mmCIF file of C-alpha atoms and ligand atoms in Angstrom:
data_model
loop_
_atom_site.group_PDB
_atom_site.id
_atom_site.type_symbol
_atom_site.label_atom_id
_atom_site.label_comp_id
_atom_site.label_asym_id
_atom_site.label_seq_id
_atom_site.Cartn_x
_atom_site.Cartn_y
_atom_site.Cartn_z
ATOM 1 C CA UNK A 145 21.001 5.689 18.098
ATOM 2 C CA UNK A 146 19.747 3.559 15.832
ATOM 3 C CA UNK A 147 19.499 5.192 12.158
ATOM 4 C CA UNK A 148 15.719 5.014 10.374
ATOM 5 C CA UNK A 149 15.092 6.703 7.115
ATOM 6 C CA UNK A 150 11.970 7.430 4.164
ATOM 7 C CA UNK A 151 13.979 7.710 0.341
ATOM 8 C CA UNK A 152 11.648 9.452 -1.453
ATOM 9 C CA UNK A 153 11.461 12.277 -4.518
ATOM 10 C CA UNK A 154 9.214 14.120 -3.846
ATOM 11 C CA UNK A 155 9.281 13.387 0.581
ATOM 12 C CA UNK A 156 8.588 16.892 1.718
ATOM 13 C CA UNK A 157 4.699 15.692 2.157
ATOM 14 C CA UNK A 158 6.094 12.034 3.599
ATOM 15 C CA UNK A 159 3.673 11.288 7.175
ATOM 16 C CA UNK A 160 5.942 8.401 7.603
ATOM 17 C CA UNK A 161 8.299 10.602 10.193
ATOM 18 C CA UNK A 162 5.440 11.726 11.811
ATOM 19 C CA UNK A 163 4.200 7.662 11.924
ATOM 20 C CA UNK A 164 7.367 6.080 13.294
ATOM 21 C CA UNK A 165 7.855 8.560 15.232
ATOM 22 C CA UNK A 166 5.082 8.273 17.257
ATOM 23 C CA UNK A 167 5.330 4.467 16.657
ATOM 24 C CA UNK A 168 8.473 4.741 18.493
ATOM 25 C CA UNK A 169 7.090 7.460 21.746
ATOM 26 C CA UNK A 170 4.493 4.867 22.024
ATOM 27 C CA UNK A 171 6.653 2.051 22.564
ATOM 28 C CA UNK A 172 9.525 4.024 24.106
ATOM 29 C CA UNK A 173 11.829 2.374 21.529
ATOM 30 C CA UNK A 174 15.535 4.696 20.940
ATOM 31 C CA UNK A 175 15.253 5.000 17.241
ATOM 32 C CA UNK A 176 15.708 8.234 14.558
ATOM 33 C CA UNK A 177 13.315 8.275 11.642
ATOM 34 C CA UNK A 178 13.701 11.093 9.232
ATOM 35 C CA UNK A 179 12.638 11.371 5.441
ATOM 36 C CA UNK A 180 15.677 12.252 3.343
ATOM 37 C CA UNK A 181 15.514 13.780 -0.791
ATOM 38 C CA UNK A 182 16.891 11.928 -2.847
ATOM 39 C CA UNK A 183 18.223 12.862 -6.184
ATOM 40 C CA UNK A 184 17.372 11.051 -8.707
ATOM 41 C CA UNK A 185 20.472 8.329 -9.852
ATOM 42 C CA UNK A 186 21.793 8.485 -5.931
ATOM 43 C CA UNK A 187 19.930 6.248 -4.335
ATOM 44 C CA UNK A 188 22.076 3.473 -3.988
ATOM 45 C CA UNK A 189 24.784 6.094 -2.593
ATOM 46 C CA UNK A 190 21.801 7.270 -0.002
ATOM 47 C CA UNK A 191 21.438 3.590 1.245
ATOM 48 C CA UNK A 192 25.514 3.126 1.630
ATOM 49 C CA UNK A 193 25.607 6.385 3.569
ATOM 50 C CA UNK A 194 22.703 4.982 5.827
ATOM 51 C CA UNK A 195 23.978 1.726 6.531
ATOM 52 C CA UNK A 196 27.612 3.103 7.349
ATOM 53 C CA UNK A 197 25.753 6.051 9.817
ATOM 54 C CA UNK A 198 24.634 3.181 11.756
ATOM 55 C CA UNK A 199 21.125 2.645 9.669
ATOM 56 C CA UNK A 200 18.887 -0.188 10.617
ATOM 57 C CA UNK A 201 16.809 -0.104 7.844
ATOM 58 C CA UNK A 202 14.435 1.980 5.656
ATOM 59 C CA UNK A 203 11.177 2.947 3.728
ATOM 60 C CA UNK A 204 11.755 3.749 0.150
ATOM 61 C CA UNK A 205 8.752 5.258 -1.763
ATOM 62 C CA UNK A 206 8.662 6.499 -5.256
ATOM 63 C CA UNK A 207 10.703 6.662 -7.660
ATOM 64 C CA UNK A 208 12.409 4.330 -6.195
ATOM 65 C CA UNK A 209 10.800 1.407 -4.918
ATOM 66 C CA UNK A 210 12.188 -0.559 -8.160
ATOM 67 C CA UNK A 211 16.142 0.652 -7.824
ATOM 68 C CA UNK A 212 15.890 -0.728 -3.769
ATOM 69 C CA UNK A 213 14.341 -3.792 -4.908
ATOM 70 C CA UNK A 214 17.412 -4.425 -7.236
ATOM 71 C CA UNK A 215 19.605 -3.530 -4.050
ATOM 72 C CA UNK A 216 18.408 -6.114 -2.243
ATOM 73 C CA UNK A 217 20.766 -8.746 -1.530
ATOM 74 C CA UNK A 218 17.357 -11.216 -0.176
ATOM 75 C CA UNK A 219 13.982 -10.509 -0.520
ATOM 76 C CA UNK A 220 10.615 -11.462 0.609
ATOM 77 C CA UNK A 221 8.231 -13.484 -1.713
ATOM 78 C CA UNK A 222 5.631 -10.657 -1.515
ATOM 79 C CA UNK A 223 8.246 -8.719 -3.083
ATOM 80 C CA UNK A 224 9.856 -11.185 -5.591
ATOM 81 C CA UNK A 225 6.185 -11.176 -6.894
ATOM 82 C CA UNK A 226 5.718 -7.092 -7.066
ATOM 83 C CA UNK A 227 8.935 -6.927 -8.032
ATOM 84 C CA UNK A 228 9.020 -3.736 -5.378
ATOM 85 C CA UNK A 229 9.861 -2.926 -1.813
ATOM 86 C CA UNK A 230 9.213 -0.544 0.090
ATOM 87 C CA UNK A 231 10.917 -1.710 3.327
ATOM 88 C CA UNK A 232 14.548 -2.352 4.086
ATOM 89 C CA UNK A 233 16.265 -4.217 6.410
ATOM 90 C CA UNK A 234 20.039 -3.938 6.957
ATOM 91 C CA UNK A 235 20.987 -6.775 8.949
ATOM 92 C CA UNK A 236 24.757 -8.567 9.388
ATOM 93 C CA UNK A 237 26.169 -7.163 6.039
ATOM 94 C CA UNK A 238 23.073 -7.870 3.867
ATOM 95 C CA UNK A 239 20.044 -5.789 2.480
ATOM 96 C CA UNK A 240 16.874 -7.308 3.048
ATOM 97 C CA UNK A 241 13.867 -6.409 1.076
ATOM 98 C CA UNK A 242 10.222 -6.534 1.796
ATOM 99 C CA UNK A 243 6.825 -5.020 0.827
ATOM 100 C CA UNK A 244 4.104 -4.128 2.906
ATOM 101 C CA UNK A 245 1.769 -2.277 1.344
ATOM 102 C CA UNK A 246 -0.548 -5.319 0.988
ATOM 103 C CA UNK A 247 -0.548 -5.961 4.540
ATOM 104 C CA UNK A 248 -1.452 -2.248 5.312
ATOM 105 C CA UNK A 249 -4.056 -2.315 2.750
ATOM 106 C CA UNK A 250 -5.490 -5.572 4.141
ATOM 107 C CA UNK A 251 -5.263 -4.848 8.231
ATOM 108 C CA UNK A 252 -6.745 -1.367 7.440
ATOM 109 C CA UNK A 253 -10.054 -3.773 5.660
ATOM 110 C CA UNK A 254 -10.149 -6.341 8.252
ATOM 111 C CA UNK A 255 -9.947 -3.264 10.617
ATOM 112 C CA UNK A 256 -13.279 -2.387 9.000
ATOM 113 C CA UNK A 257 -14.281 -5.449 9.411
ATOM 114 C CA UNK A 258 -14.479 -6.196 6.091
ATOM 115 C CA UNK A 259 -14.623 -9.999 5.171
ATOM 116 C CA UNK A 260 -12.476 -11.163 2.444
ATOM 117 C CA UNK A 261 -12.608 -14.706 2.321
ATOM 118 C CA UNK A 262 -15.033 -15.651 -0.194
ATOM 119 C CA UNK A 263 -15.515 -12.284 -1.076
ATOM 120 C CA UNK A 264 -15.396 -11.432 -4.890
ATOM 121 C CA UNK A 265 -12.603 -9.115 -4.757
ATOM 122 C CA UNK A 266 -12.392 -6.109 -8.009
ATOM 123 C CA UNK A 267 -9.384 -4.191 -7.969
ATOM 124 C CA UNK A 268 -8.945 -1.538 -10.543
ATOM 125 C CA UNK A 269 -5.531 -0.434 -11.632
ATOM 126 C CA UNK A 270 -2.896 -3.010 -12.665
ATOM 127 C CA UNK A 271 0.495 -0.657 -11.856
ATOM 128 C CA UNK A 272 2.698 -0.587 -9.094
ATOM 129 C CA UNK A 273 -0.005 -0.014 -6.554
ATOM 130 C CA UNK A 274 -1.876 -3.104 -7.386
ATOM 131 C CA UNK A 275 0.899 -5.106 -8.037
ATOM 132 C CA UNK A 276 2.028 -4.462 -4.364
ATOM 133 C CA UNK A 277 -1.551 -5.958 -2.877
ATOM 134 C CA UNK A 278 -2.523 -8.778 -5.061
ATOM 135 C CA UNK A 279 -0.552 -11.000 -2.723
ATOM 136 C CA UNK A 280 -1.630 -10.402 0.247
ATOM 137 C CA UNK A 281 -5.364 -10.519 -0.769
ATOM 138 C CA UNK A 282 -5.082 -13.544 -2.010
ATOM 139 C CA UNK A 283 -3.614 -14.650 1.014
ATOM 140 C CA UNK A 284 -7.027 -13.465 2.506
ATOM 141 C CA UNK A 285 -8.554 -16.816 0.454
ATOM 142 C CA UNK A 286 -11.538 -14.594 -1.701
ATOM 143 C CA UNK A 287 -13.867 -16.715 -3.872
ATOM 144 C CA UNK A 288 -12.180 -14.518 -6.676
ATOM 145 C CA UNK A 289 -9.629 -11.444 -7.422
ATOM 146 C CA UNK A 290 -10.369 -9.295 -10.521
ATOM 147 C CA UNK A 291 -7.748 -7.075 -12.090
ATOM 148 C CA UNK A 292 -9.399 -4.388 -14.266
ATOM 149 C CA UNK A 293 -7.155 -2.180 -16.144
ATOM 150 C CA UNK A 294 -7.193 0.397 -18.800
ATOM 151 C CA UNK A 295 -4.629 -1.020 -20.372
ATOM 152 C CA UNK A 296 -5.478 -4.575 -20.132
ATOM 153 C CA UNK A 297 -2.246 -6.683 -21.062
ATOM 154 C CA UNK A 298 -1.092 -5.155 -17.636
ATOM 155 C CA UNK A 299 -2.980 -6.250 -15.484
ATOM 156 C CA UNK A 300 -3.468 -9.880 -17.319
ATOM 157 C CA UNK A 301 0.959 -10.222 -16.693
ATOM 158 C CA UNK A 302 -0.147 -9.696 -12.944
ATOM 159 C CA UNK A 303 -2.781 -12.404 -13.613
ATOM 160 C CA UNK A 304 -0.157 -14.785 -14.806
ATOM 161 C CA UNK A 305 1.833 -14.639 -11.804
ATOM 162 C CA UNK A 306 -0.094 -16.794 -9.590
ATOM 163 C CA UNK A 307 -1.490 -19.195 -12.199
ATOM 164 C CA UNK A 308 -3.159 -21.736 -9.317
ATOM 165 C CA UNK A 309 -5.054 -18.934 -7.947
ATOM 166 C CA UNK A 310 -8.836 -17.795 -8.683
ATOM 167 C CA UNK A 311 -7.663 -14.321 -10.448
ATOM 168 C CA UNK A 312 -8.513 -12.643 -13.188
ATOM 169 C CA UNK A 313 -7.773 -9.735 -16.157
ATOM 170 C CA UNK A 314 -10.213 -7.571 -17.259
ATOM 171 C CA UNK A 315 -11.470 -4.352 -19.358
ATOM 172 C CA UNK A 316 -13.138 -1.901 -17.081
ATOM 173 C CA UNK A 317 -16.276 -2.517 -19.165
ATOM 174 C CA UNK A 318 -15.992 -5.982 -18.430
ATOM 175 C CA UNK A 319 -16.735 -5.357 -14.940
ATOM 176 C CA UNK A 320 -20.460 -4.432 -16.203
ATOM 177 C CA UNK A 321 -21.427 -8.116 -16.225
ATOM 178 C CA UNK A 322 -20.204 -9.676 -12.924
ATOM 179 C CA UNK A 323 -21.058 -8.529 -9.288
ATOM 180 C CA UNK A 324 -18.358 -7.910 -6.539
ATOM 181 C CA UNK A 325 -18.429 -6.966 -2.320
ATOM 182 C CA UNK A 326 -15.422 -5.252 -2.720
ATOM 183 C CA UNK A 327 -13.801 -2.561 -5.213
ATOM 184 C CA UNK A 328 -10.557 -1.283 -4.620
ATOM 185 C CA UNK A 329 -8.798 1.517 -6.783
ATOM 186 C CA UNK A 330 -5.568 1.322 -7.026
ATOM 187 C CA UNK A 331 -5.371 3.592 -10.584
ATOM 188 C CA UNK A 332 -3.812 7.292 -10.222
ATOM 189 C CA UNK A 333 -7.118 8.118 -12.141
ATOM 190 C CA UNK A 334 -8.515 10.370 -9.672
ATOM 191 C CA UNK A 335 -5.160 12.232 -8.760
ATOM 192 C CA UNK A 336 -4.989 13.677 -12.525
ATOM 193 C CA UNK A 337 -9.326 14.292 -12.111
ATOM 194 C CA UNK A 338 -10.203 11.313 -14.231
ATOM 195 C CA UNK A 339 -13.081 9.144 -12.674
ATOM 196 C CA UNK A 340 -13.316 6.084 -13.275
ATOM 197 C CA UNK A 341 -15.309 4.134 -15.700
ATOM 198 C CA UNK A 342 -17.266 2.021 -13.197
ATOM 199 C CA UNK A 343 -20.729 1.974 -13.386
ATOM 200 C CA UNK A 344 -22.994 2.927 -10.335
ATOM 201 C CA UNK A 345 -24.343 -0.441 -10.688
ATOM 202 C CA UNK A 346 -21.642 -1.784 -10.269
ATOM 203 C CA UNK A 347 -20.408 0.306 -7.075
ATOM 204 C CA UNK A 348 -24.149 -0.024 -5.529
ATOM 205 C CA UNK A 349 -23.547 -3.885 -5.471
ATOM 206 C CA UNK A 350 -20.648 -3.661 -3.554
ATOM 207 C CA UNK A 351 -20.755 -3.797 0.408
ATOM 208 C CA UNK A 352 -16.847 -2.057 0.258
ATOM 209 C CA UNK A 353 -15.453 0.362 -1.613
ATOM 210 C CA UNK A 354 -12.199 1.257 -0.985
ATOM 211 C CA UNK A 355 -9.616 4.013 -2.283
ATOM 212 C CA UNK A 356 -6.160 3.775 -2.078
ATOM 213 C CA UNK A 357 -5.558 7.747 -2.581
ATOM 214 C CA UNK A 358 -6.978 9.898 0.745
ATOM 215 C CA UNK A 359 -7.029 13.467 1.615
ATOM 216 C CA UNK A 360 -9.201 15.673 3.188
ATOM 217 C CA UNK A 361 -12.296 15.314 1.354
ATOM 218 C CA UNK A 362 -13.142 11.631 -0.178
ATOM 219 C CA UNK A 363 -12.233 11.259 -3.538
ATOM 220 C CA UNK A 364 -14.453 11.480 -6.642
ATOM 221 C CA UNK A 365 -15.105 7.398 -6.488
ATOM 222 C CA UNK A 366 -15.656 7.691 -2.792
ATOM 223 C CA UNK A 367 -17.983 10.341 -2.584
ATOM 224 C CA UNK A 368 -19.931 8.546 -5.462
ATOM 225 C CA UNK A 369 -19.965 4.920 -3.013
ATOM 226 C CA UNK A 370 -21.307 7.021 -0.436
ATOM 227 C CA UNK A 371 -23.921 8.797 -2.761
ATOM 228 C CA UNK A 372 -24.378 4.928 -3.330
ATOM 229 C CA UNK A 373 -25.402 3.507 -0.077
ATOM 230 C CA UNK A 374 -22.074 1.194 0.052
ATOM 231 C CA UNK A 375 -21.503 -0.027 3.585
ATOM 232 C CA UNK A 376 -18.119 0.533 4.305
ATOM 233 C CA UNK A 377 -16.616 3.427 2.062
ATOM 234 C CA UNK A 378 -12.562 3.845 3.169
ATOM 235 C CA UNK A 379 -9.747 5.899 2.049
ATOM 236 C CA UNK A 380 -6.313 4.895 1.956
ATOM 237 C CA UNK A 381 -4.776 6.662 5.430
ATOM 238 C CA UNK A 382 -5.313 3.315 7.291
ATOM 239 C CA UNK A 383 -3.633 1.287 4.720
ATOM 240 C CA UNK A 384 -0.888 4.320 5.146
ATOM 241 C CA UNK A 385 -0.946 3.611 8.540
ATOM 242 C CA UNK A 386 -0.927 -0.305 8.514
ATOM 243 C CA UNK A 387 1.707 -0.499 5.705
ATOM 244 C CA UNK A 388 4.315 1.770 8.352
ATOM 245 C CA UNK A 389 3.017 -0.307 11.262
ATOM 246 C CA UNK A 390 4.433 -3.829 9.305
ATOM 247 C CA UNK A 391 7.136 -2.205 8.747
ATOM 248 C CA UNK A 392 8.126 -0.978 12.067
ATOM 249 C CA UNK A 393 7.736 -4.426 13.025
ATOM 250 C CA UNK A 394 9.940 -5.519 10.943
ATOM 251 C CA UNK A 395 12.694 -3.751 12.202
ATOM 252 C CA UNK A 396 11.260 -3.879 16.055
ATOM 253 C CA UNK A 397 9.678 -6.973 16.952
ATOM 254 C CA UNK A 398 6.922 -4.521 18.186
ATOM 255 C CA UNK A 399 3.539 -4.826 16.799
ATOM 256 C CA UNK A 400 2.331 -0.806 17.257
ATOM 257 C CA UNK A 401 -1.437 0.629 18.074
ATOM 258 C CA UNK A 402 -2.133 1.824 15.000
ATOM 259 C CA UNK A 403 -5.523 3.925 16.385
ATOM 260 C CA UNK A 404 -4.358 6.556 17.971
ATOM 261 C CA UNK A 405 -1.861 7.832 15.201
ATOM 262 C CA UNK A 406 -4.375 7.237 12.296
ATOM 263 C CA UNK A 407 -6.532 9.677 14.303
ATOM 264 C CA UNK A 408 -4.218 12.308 14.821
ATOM 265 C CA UNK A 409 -3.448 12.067 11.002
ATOM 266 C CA UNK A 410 -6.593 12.472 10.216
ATOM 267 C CA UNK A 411 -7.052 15.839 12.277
ATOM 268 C CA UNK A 412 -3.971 17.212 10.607
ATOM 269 C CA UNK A 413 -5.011 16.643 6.908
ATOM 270 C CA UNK A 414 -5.706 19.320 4.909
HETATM 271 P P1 ATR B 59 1.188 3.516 -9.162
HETATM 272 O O1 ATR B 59 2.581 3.260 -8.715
HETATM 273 O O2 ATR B 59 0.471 4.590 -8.393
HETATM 274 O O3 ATR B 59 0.384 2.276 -9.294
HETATM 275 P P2 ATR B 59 1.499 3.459 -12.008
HETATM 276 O O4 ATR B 59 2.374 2.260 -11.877
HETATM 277 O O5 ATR B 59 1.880 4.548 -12.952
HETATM 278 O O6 ATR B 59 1.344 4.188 -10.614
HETATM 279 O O7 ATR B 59 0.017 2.941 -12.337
HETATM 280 C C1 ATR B 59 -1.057 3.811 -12.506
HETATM 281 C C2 ATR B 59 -2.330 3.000 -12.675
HETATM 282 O O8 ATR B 59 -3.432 3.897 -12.809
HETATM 283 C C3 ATR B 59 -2.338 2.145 -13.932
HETATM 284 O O9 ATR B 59 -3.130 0.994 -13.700
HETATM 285 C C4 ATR B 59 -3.022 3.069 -14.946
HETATM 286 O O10 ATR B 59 -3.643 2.418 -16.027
HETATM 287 P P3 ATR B 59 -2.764 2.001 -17.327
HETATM 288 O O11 ATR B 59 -1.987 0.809 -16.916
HETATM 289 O O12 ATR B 59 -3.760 1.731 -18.394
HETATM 290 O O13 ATR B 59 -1.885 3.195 -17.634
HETATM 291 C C5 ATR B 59 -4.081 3.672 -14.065
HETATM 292 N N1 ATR B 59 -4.612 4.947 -14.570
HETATM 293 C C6 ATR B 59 -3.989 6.147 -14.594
HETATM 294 N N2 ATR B 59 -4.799 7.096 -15.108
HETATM 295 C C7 ATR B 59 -5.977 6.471 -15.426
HETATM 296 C C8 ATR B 59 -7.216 6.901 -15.982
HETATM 297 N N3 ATR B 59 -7.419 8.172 -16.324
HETATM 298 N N4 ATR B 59 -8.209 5.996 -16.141
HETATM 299 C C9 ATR B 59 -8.020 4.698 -15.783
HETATM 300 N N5 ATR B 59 -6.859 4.226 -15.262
HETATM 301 C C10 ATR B 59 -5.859 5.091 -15.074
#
């Protein structure tokens, strides 16, 4: 059978098993997905095994979504540009590697029907998470992409990648003086319980707010959106979700319901 895997360290907590799994049931596809530990320096060793174990391909999460990129022996634009990937592909001798984070993040939006073309677009965080969207939102055509950061030299090198297109570096404070229909956090702020500095005027001008992180209850910036009024106020699961379904059709051809397993998710979170 056809060999799937997740690299991760930690993976214990990896839904992706769960996901292609029932990806696979749905679309009575042969395949084995498992998550597999990896220790830290033996990644490239975990790949080799896979590939000679008759592996098909792979999701690699962190740590290591830099080492597989450097594996690769072709790669996707998306991921020349994050310089990540979190989706393999071994096909006739040769790694491929691609990203699709940004294409989660942005069917689990348009799944909301949220409207990003023309939209002024903020995204906060300018780290690996953001880097791994910016693409495919600007794919989306907004009127403009903002990149606040904390540290702001980050997320102004992210700017500088796509110098023809209407996006921009920022200070959080800077975000004070322009309005936006859609915030996205991409920081690790609220998984350490920092919130962020974003002003409720700010969030109460939005029509979206969206948070990359979910869990059971909404996190500190979504629970203030909601406090808010904002429209549409979505976690991250569906851009979990979308990002597994891009890759399974990758590997597939098949383009999975992504519905039904987003709901069951949901019911098991705790
Ligand atoms: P990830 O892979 O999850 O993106 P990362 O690459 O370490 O992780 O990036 C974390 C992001 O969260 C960065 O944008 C970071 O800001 P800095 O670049 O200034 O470090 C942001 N971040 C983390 N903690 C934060 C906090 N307390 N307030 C604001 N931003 C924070």
């Amino acid at each position: 059978m056809d060999q799937y895997r997740v690299f991760g360290n930690p993976i214990a907590q990896s839904k992706s098993p769960f996901i292609h799994q029932s990806f696979a049931a749905q679309s009575q596809c042969l395949l084995n997905y498992q998550s597999e530990l990896v220790e830290l320096g033996q990644f490239e060793k975990a790949v080799n095994n896979l590939i000679a174990n008759n592996g098909k391909g792979a999701n690699v999460t962190a740590p290591f979504k830099e080492q597989a990129f450097a594996m690769c022996d072709e790669l996707s634009e998306k991921a020349k540009l994050a310089g990540a990937v979190n989706t393999l592909i071994f096909t006739q001798g040769i790694i491929y590697g691609d990203t699709t984070d940004g294409i989660g993040l942005v069917s689990d939006l348009l799944r909301h029907q949220v409207i990003l073309q023309d939209s002024h677009i903020l995204l906060l965080g300018a780290g690996g998470a953001a880097k791994g969207v910016v693409q495919a939102l600007l794919d989306k055509a907004p009127k403009s992409l903002t990149i606040a950061n904390r540290t702001l030299s980050k997320a102004e090198a992210i700017a500088e990648q796509y110098p023809n297109k209407p996006i921009k570096a920022v200070t959080f404070s800077d975000t004070e003086h322009s309005q936006f229909d859609i915030i996205i956090n991409a920081t690790s702020a609220g998984l350490s319980g920092d919130s962020l500095p974003i002003s409720n005027n700010t969030i109460e001008n939005a029509n979206t707010c969206y948070d990359m992180v979910y869990g059971k209850k909404p996190t500190a910036f979504l629970q203030q959106a909601r406090l808010l009024g904002v429209e549409h106020v979505i976690d991250g699961l569906g851009m979990l979700v979308g990002q597994a379904a891009a890759s399974f059709q990758l590997w597939t051809d098949i383009n999975p319901e992504v519905e039904p397993i987003l709901k069951s998710l949901r019911e098991q979170l705790v």
